[in-house]
């Protein structure tokens, strides 16, 4: 028989299972290591020296450092992560409320304002037409009327 056929017999199914398990545990450990490093820098209550000490411990003795950190500070890791998620959600919600309340005016509002300005005689009909084209094109009336990118068909 060829060497390729023997290769399947030399690496039985149980060995494949154990190799996959060890690979999965190795990846899990790296994920845990990076979550711990993130948590070290996220914690505002910890002093700079304490952060430096934890980083040295997790870098010089990675397995022992990770396990000690999980035992000593693991209970509050989830709380700090949830607090950060809540803070980010609150920032996002306040941004949405601020944008929705004081956001830019719609094109309908801009057109109404332009027609009011024209009715007062502050702009001519030609300036109104150019500004209306800008609003409908989505460029807004704040641009100078002479800088339109669209040209009128002749």
PDB file of N, CA, C and O in Angstrom, residues 1-65:
ATOM      1  N   UNK A   1       0.833  -1.189   0.000  1.00  0.00           N
ATOM      2  CA  UNK A   1       0.000   0.000   0.000  1.00  0.00           C
ATOM      3  C   UNK A   1       0.872   1.246   0.000  1.00  0.00           C
ATOM      4  O   UNK A   1       2.021   1.204   0.416  1.00  0.00           O
ATOM      5  N   UNK A   2       0.277   2.347  -0.405  1.00  0.00           N
ATOM      6  CA  UNK A   2       1.045   3.579  -0.483  1.00  0.00           C
ATOM      7  C   UNK A   2       1.116   4.248   0.891  1.00  0.00           C
ATOM      8  O   UNK A   2       0.386   3.902   1.813  1.00  0.00           O
ATOM      9  N   UNK A   3       1.978   5.250   1.008  1.00  0.00           N
ATOM     10  CA  UNK A   3       2.170   5.965   2.273  1.00  0.00           C
ATOM     11  C   UNK A   3       0.936   6.772   2.633  1.00  0.00           C
ATOM     12  O   UNK A   3       0.660   6.998   3.803  1.00  0.00           O
ATOM     13  N   UNK A   4       0.160   7.204   1.638  1.00  0.00           N
ATOM     14  CA  UNK A   4      -1.043   7.975   1.913  1.00  0.00           C
ATOM     15  C   UNK A   4      -2.095   7.123   2.608  1.00  0.00           C
ATOM     16  O   UNK A   4      -2.802   7.592   3.485  1.00  0.00           O
ATOM     17  N   UNK A   5      -2.188   5.882   2.279  1.00  0.00           N
ATOM     18  CA  UNK A   5      -3.147   4.994   2.924  1.00  0.00           C
ATOM     19  C   UNK A   5      -2.746   4.745   4.374  1.00  0.00           C
ATOM     20  O   UNK A   5      -3.587   4.720   5.256  1.00  0.00           O
ATOM     21  N   UNK A   6      -1.476   4.581   4.637  1.00  0.00           N
ATOM     22  CA  UNK A   6      -1.021   4.362   5.994  1.00  0.00           C
ATOM     23  C   UNK A   6      -1.191   5.605   6.865  1.00  0.00           C
ATOM     24  O   UNK A   6      -1.332   5.479   8.068  1.00  0.00           O
ATOM     25  N   UNK A   7      -1.152   6.772   6.266  1.00  0.00           N
ATOM     26  CA  UNK A   7      -1.309   8.002   7.023  1.00  0.00           C
ATOM     27  C   UNK A   7      -2.669   8.027   7.725  1.00  0.00           C
ATOM     28  O   UNK A   7      -2.783   8.450   8.866  1.00  0.00           O
ATOM     29  N   UNK A   8      -3.703   7.561   7.088  1.00  0.00           N
ATOM     30  CA  UNK A   8      -5.024   7.523   7.703  1.00  0.00           C
ATOM     31  C   UNK A   8      -5.032   6.551   8.886  1.00  0.00           C
ATOM     32  O   UNK A   8      -5.712   6.798   9.883  1.00  0.00           O
ATOM     33  N   UNK A   9      -4.316   5.487   8.807  1.00  0.00           N
ATOM     34  CA  UNK A   9      -4.266   4.538   9.916  1.00  0.00           C
ATOM     35  C   UNK A   9      -3.374   5.021  11.050  1.00  0.00           C
ATOM     36  O   UNK A   9      -3.579   4.652  12.209  1.00  0.00           O
ATOM     37  N   UNK A  10      -2.392   5.827  10.750  1.00  0.00           N
ATOM     38  CA  UNK A  10      -1.478   6.325  11.774  1.00  0.00           C
ATOM     39  C   UNK A  10      -2.093   7.434  12.621  1.00  0.00           C
ATOM     40  O   UNK A  10      -1.582   7.744  13.693  1.00  0.00           O
ATOM     41  N   UNK A  11      -3.146   8.057  12.161  1.00  0.00           N
ATOM     42  CA  UNK A  11      -3.767   9.171  12.883  1.00  0.00           C
ATOM     43  C   UNK A  11      -5.245   8.841  13.092  1.00  0.00           C
ATOM     44  O   UNK A  11      -6.114   9.294  12.342  1.00  0.00           O
ATOM     45  N   UNK A  12      -5.545   8.040  14.119  1.00  0.00           N
ATOM     46  CA  UNK A  12      -6.919   7.581  14.311  1.00  0.00           C
ATOM     47  C   UNK A  12      -7.877   8.706  14.718  1.00  0.00           C
ATOM     48  O   UNK A  12      -7.463   9.826  15.029  1.00  0.00           O
ATOM     49  N   UNK A  13      -9.147   8.391  14.750  1.00  0.00           N
ATOM     50  CA  UNK A  13     -10.198   9.362  15.009  1.00  0.00           C
ATOM     51  C   UNK A  13     -10.061   9.993  16.394  1.00  0.00           C
ATOM     52  O   UNK A  13     -10.284  11.202  16.554  1.00  0.00           O
ATOM     53  N   UNK A  14      -9.690   9.228  17.401  1.00  0.00           N
ATOM     54  CA  UNK A  14      -9.523   9.786  18.736  1.00  0.00           C
ATOM     55  C   UNK A  14      -8.406  10.819  18.773  1.00  0.00           C
ATOM     56  O   UNK A  14      -8.518  11.848  19.443  1.00  0.00           O
ATOM     57  N   UNK A  15      -7.345  10.602  18.019  1.00  0.00           N
ATOM     58  CA  UNK A  15      -6.258  11.580  17.956  1.00  0.00           C
ATOM     59  C   UNK A  15      -6.730  12.852  17.275  1.00  0.00           C
ATOM     60  O   UNK A  15      -6.345  13.961  17.676  1.00  0.00           O
ATOM     61  N   UNK A  16      -7.567  12.741  16.273  1.00  0.00           N
ATOM     62  CA  UNK A  16      -8.133  13.922  15.610  1.00  0.00           C
ATOM     63  C   UNK A  16      -8.980  14.695  16.613  1.00  0.00           C
ATOM     64  O   UNK A  16      -8.903  15.926  16.704  1.00  0.00           O
ATOM     65  N   UNK A  17      -9.786  13.976  17.389  1.00  0.00           N
ATOM     66  CA  UNK A  17     -10.634  14.632  18.398  1.00  0.00           C
ATOM     67  C   UNK A  17      -9.791  15.389  19.412  1.00  0.00           C
ATOM     68  O   UNK A  17     -10.067  16.539  19.728  1.00  0.00           O
ATOM     69  N   UNK A  18      -8.738  14.742  19.944  1.00  0.00           N
ATOM     70  CA  UNK A  18      -7.893  15.400  20.939  1.00  0.00           C
ATOM     71  C   UNK A  18      -7.158  16.601  20.348  1.00  0.00           C
ATOM     72  O   UNK A  18      -6.998  17.636  21.011  1.00  0.00           O
ATOM     73  N   UNK A  19      -6.701  16.482  19.121  1.00  0.00           N
ATOM     74  CA  UNK A  19      -6.021  17.614  18.468  1.00  0.00           C
ATOM     75  C   UNK A  19      -6.974  18.792  18.314  1.00  0.00           C
ATOM     76  O   UNK A  19      -6.607  19.945  18.575  1.00  0.00           O
ATOM     77  N   UNK A  20      -8.202  18.524  17.896  1.00  0.00           N
ATOM     78  CA  UNK A  20      -9.188  19.598  17.746  1.00  0.00           C
ATOM     79  C   UNK A  20      -9.531  20.216  19.095  1.00  0.00           C
ATOM     80  O   UNK A  20      -9.694  21.430  19.212  1.00  0.00           O
ATOM     81  N   UNK A  21      -9.640  19.398  20.138  1.00  0.00           N
ATOM     82  CA  UNK A  21      -9.940  19.909  21.467  1.00  0.00           C
ATOM     83  C   UNK A  21      -8.819  20.807  21.975  1.00  0.00           C
ATOM     84  O   UNK A  21      -9.070  21.894  22.502  1.00  0.00           O
ATOM     85  N   UNK A  22      -7.577  20.365  21.815  1.00  0.00           N
ATOM     86  CA  UNK A  22      -6.450  21.179  22.260  1.00  0.00           C
ATOM     87  C   UNK A  22      -6.368  22.486  21.470  1.00  0.00           C
ATOM     88  O   UNK A  22      -6.088  23.543  22.041  1.00  0.00           O
ATOM     89  N   UNK A  23      -6.618  22.445  20.171  1.00  0.00           N
ATOM     90  CA  UNK A  23      -6.612  23.647  19.359  1.00  0.00           C
ATOM     91  C   UNK A  23      -7.709  24.610  19.814  1.00  0.00           C
ATOM     92  O   UNK A  23      -7.486  25.809  19.953  1.00  0.00           O
ATOM     93  N   UNK A  24      -8.900  24.098  20.097  1.00  0.00           N
ATOM     94  CA  UNK A  24     -10.007  24.915  20.578  1.00  0.00           C
ATOM     95  C   UNK A  24      -9.678  25.546  21.932  1.00  0.00           C
ATOM     96  O   UNK A  24      -9.920  26.726  22.151  1.00  0.00           O
ATOM     97  N   UNK A  25      -9.097  24.783  22.847  1.00  0.00           N
ATOM     98  CA  UNK A  25      -8.711  25.318  24.157  1.00  0.00           C
ATOM     99  C   UNK A  25      -7.627  26.383  24.018  1.00  0.00           C
ATOM    100  O   UNK A  25      -7.627  27.377  24.751  1.00  0.00           O
ATOM    101  N   UNK A  26      -6.704  26.189  23.090  1.00  0.00           N
ATOM    102  CA  UNK A  26      -5.647  27.164  22.850  1.00  0.00           C
ATOM    103  C   UNK A  26      -6.241  28.481  22.353  1.00  0.00           C
ATOM    104  O   UNK A  26      -5.875  29.552  22.827  1.00  0.00           O
ATOM    105  N   UNK A  27      -7.180  28.422  21.423  1.00  0.00           N
ATOM    106  CA  UNK A  27      -7.847  29.623  20.919  1.00  0.00           C
ATOM    107  C   UNK A  27      -8.651  30.288  22.037  1.00  0.00           C
ATOM    108  O   UNK A  27      -8.629  31.518  22.193  1.00  0.00           O
ATOM    109  N   UNK A  28      -9.346  29.501  22.847  1.00  0.00           N
ATOM    110  CA  UNK A  28     -10.106  30.053  23.972  1.00  0.00           C
ATOM    111  C   UNK A  28      -9.195  30.783  24.947  1.00  0.00           C
ATOM    112  O   UNK A  28      -9.552  31.831  25.484  1.00  0.00           O
ATOM    113  N   UNK A  29      -8.013  30.233  25.193  1.00  0.00           N
ATOM    114  CA  UNK A  29      -7.090  30.876  26.111  1.00  0.00           C
ATOM    115  C   UNK A  29      -6.645  32.225  25.568  1.00  0.00           C
ATOM    116  O   UNK A  29      -6.547  33.201  26.312  1.00  0.00           O
ATOM    117  N   UNK A  30      -6.371  32.313  24.264  1.00  0.00           N
ATOM    118  CA  UNK A  30      -5.985  33.593  23.677  1.00  0.00           C
ATOM    119  C   UNK A  30      -7.118  34.610  23.773  1.00  0.00           C
ATOM    120  O   UNK A  30      -6.882  35.791  24.057  1.00  0.00           O
ATOM    121  N   UNK A  31      -8.341  34.179  23.541  1.00  0.00           N
ATOM    122  CA  UNK A  31      -9.487  35.088  23.677  1.00  0.00           C
ATOM    123  C   UNK A  31      -9.581  35.590  25.113  1.00  0.00           C
ATOM    124  O   UNK A  31      -9.776  36.786  25.359  1.00  0.00           O
ATOM    125  N   UNK A  32      -9.424  34.698  26.077  1.00  0.00           N
ATOM    126  CA  UNK A  32      -9.465  35.084  27.487  1.00  0.00           C
ATOM    127  C   UNK A  32      -8.320  36.039  27.827  1.00  0.00           C
ATOM    128  O   UNK A  32      -8.522  37.027  28.543  1.00  0.00           O
ATOM    129  N   UNK A  33      -7.136  35.793  27.296  1.00  0.00           N
ATOM    130  CA  UNK A  33      -5.994  36.667  27.542  1.00  0.00           C
ATOM    131  C   UNK A  33      -6.273  38.085  27.039  1.00  0.00           C
ATOM    132  O   UNK A  33      -6.047  39.064  27.762  1.00  0.00           O
ATOM    133  N   UNK A  34      -6.803  38.219  25.827  1.00  0.00           N
ATOM    134  CA  UNK A  34      -7.082  39.552  25.282  1.00  0.00           C
ATOM    135  C   UNK A  34      -8.233  40.235  26.006  1.00  0.00           C
ATOM    136  O   UNK A  34      -8.233  41.452  26.166  1.00  0.00           O
ATOM    137  N   UNK A  35      -9.211  39.463  26.483  1.00  0.00           N
ATOM    138  CA  UNK A  35     -10.292  40.067  27.273  1.00  0.00           C
ATOM    139  C   UNK A  35      -9.760  40.576  28.604  1.00  0.00           C
ATOM    140  O   UNK A  35     -10.200  41.612  29.102  1.00  0.00           O
ATOM    141  N   UNK A  36      -8.832  39.862  29.189  1.00  0.00           N
ATOM    142  CA  UNK A  36      -8.246  40.291  30.460  1.00  0.00           C
ATOM    143  C   UNK A  36      -7.415  41.555  30.248  1.00  0.00           C
ATOM    144  O   UNK A  36      -7.494  42.498  31.043  1.00  0.00           O
ATOM    145  N   UNK A  37      -6.632  41.604  29.175  1.00  0.00           N
ATOM    146  CA  UNK A  37      -5.829  42.802  28.902  1.00  0.00           C
ATOM    147  C   UNK A  37      -6.753  43.999  28.676  1.00  0.00           C
ATOM    148  O   UNK A  37      -6.505  45.092  29.184  1.00  0.00           O
ATOM    149  N   UNK A  38      -7.850  43.796  27.959  1.00  0.00           N
ATOM    150  CA  UNK A  38      -8.830  44.869  27.762  1.00  0.00           C
ATOM    151  C   UNK A  38      -9.436  45.291  29.087  1.00  0.00           C
ATOM    152  O   UNK A  38      -9.614  46.489  29.346  1.00  0.00           O
ATOM    153  N   UNK A  39      -9.754  44.336  29.937  1.00  0.00           N
ATOM    154  CA  UNK A  39     -10.357  44.652  31.229  1.00  0.00           C
ATOM    155  C   UNK A  39      -9.383  45.398  32.132  1.00  0.00           C
ATOM    156  O   UNK A  39      -9.790  46.279  32.891  1.00  0.00           O
ATOM    157  N   UNK A  40      -8.099  45.069  32.042  1.00  0.00           N
ATOM    158  CA  UNK A  40      -7.102  45.773  32.854  1.00  0.00           C
ATOM    159  C   UNK A  40      -7.107  47.255  32.499  1.00  0.00           C
ATOM    160  O   UNK A  40      -7.113  48.118  33.378  1.00  0.00           O
ATOM    161  N   UNK A  41      -7.129  47.564  31.222  1.00  0.00           N
ATOM    162  CA  UNK A  41      -7.098  48.970  30.808  1.00  0.00           C
ATOM    163  C   UNK A  41      -8.454  49.653  30.967  1.00  0.00           C
ATOM    164  O   UNK A  41      -8.521  50.871  31.058  1.00  0.00           O
ATOM    165  N   UNK A  42      -9.540  48.900  31.000  1.00  0.00           N
ATOM    166  CA  UNK A  42     -10.879  49.470  31.128  1.00  0.00           C
ATOM    167  C   UNK A  42     -11.174  49.926  32.557  1.00  0.00           C
ATOM    168  O   UNK A  42     -11.937  50.872  32.768  1.00  0.00           O
ATOM    169  N   UNK A  43     -10.587  49.264  33.540  1.00  0.00           N
ATOM    170  CA  UNK A  43     -10.915  49.523  34.943  1.00  0.00           C
ATOM    171  C   UNK A  43     -10.330  50.863  35.384  1.00  0.00           C
ATOM    172  O   UNK A  43      -9.116  51.025  35.511  1.00  0.00           O
ATOM    173  N   UNK A  44     -11.215  51.832  35.629  1.00  0.00           N
ATOM    174  CA  UNK A  44     -10.764  53.151  36.078  1.00  0.00           C
ATOM    175  C   UNK A  44     -10.421  53.182  37.561  1.00  0.00           C
ATOM    176  O   UNK A  44      -9.709  54.075  38.005  1.00  0.00           O
ATOM    177  N   UNK A  45     -10.924  52.230  38.323  1.00  0.00           N
ATOM    178  CA  UNK A  45     -10.665  52.212  39.761  1.00  0.00           C
ATOM    179  C   UNK A  45      -9.242  51.727  40.077  1.00  0.00           C
ATOM    180  O   UNK A  45      -8.724  51.989  41.155  1.00  0.00           O
ATOM    181  N   UNK A  46      -8.608  51.035  39.145  1.00  0.00           N
ATOM    182  CA  UNK A  46      -7.277  50.485  39.383  1.00  0.00           C
ATOM    183  C   UNK A  46      -6.221  51.549  39.081  1.00  0.00           C
ATOM    184  O   UNK A  46      -6.335  52.292  38.101  1.00  0.00           O
ATOM    185  N   UNK A  47      -5.196  51.622  39.927  1.00  0.00           N
ATOM    186  CA  UNK A  47      -4.130  52.597  39.719  1.00  0.00           C
ATOM    187  C   UNK A  47      -3.231  52.163  38.568  1.00  0.00           C
ATOM    188  O   UNK A  47      -3.285  51.023  38.113  1.00  0.00           O
ATOM    189  N   UNK A  48      -2.403  53.078  38.130  1.00  0.00           N
ATOM    190  CA  UNK A  48      -1.475  52.781  37.048  1.00  0.00           C
ATOM    191  C   UNK A  48      -0.473  51.703  37.411  1.00  0.00           C
ATOM    192  O   UNK A  48      -0.115  50.870  36.588  1.00  0.00           O
ATOM    193  N   UNK A  49      -0.004  51.720  38.672  1.00  0.00           N
ATOM    194  CA  UNK A  49       0.945  50.699  39.112  1.00  0.00           C
ATOM    195  C   UNK A  49       0.300  49.324  39.154  1.00  0.00           C
ATOM    196  O   UNK A  49       0.934  48.320  38.797  1.00  0.00           O
ATOM    197  N   UNK A  50      -0.959  49.272  39.581  1.00  0.00           N
ATOM    198  CA  UNK A  50      -1.661  47.990  39.613  1.00  0.00           C
ATOM    199  C   UNK A  50      -1.861  47.460  38.191  1.00  0.00           C
ATOM    200  O   UNK A  50      -1.700  46.261  37.938  1.00  0.00           O
ATOM    201  N   UNK A  51      -2.199  48.353  37.273  1.00  0.00           N
ATOM    202  CA  UNK A  51      -2.355  47.930  35.879  1.00  0.00           C
ATOM    203  C   UNK A  51      -1.040  47.409  35.329  1.00  0.00           C
ATOM    204  O   UNK A  51      -0.992  46.382  34.644  1.00  0.00           O
ATOM    205  N   UNK A  52       0.051  48.119  35.635  1.00  0.00           N
ATOM    206  CA  UNK A  52       1.365  47.683  35.166  1.00  0.00           C
ATOM    207  C   UNK A  52       1.738  46.328  35.769  1.00  0.00           C
ATOM    208  O   UNK A  52       2.278  45.460  35.080  1.00  0.00           O
ATOM    209  N   UNK A  53       1.422  46.139  37.049  1.00  0.00           N
ATOM    210  CA  UNK A  53       1.716  44.857  37.695  1.00  0.00           C
ATOM    211  C   UNK A  53       0.947  43.710  37.070  1.00  0.00           C
ATOM    212  O   UNK A  53       1.503  42.633  36.818  1.00  0.00           O
ATOM    213  N   UNK A  54      -0.340  43.913  36.826  1.00  0.00           N
ATOM    214  CA  UNK A  54      -1.143  42.868  36.191  1.00  0.00           C
ATOM    215  C   UNK A  54      -0.642  42.572  34.781  1.00  0.00           C
ATOM    216  O   UNK A  54      -0.612  41.422  34.346  1.00  0.00           O
ATOM    217  N   UNK A  55      -0.253  43.614  34.052  1.00  0.00           N
ATOM    218  CA  UNK A  55       0.255  43.399  32.690  1.00  0.00           C
ATOM    219  C   UNK A  55       1.563  42.609  32.716  1.00  0.00           C
ATOM    220  O   UNK A  55       1.748  41.687  31.918  1.00  0.00           O
ATOM    221  N   UNK A  56       2.449  42.961  33.638  1.00  0.00           N
ATOM    222  CA  UNK A  56       3.717  42.219  33.748  1.00  0.00           C
ATOM    223  C   UNK A  56       3.441  40.769  34.096  1.00  0.00           C
ATOM    224  O   UNK A  56       4.034  39.852  33.517  1.00  0.00           O
ATOM    225  N   UNK A  57       2.522  40.543  35.029  1.00  0.00           N
ATOM    226  CA  UNK A  57       2.194  39.167  35.426  1.00  0.00           C
ATOM    227  C   UNK A  57       1.593  38.385  34.266  1.00  0.00           C
ATOM    228  O   UNK A  57       1.971  37.224  34.042  1.00  0.00           O
ATOM    229  N   UNK A  58       0.677  39.001  33.506  1.00  0.00           N
ATOM    230  CA  UNK A  58       0.048  38.264  32.406  1.00  0.00           C
ATOM    231  C   UNK A  58       0.989  38.081  31.217  1.00  0.00           C
ATOM    232  O   UNK A  58       0.804  37.155  30.437  1.00  0.00           O
ATOM    233  N   UNK A  59       2.008  38.941  31.083  1.00  0.00           N
ATOM    234  CA  UNK A  59       2.941  38.773  29.964  1.00  0.00           C
ATOM    235  C   UNK A  59       4.077  37.820  30.326  1.00  0.00           C
ATOM    236  O   UNK A  59       4.446  36.954  29.539  1.00  0.00           O
ATOM    237  N   UNK A  60       4.637  37.965  31.544  1.00  0.00           N
ATOM    238  CA  UNK A  60       5.771  37.109  31.924  1.00  0.00           C
ATOM    239  C   UNK A  60       5.344  35.692  32.289  1.00  0.00           C
ATOM    240  O   UNK A  60       6.050  34.734  31.956  1.00  0.00           O
ATOM    241  N   UNK A  61       4.248  35.558  32.983  1.00  0.00           N
ATOM    242  CA  UNK A  61       3.717  34.241  33.350  1.00  0.00           C
ATOM    243  C   UNK A  61       2.282  34.138  32.832  1.00  0.00           C
ATOM    244  O   UNK A  61       1.322  34.233  33.593  1.00  0.00           O
ATOM    245  N   UNK A  62       2.104  33.943  31.524  1.00  0.00           N
ATOM    246  CA  UNK A  62       0.777  34.097  30.942  1.00  0.00           C
ATOM    247  C   UNK A  62      -0.292  33.169  31.521  1.00  0.00           C
ATOM    248  O   UNK A  62      -1.370  33.628  31.888  1.00  0.00           O
ATOM    249  N   UNK A  63      -0.015  31.883  31.634  1.00  0.00           N
ATOM    250  CA  UNK A  63      -1.044  30.973  32.136  1.00  0.00           C
ATOM    251  C   UNK A  63      -1.367  31.271  33.593  1.00  0.00           C
ATOM    252  O   UNK A  63      -2.529  31.404  33.968  1.00  0.00           O
ATOM    253  N   UNK A  64      -0.347  31.405  34.403  1.00  0.00           N
ATOM    254  CA  UNK A  64      -0.555  31.689  35.821  1.00  0.00           C
ATOM    255  C   UNK A  64      -1.185  33.062  36.014  1.00  0.00           C
ATOM    256  O   UNK A  64      -2.117  33.223  36.813  1.00  0.00           O
ATOM    257  N   UNK A  65      -0.718  34.059  35.269  1.00  0.00           N
ATOM    258  CA  UNK A  65      -1.267  35.409  35.382  1.00  0.00           C
ATOM    259  C   UNK A  65      -2.739  35.469  35.017  1.00  0.00           C
ATOM    260  O   UNK A  65      -3.534  36.128  35.688  1.00  0.00           O
TER     261      UNK A  65
END
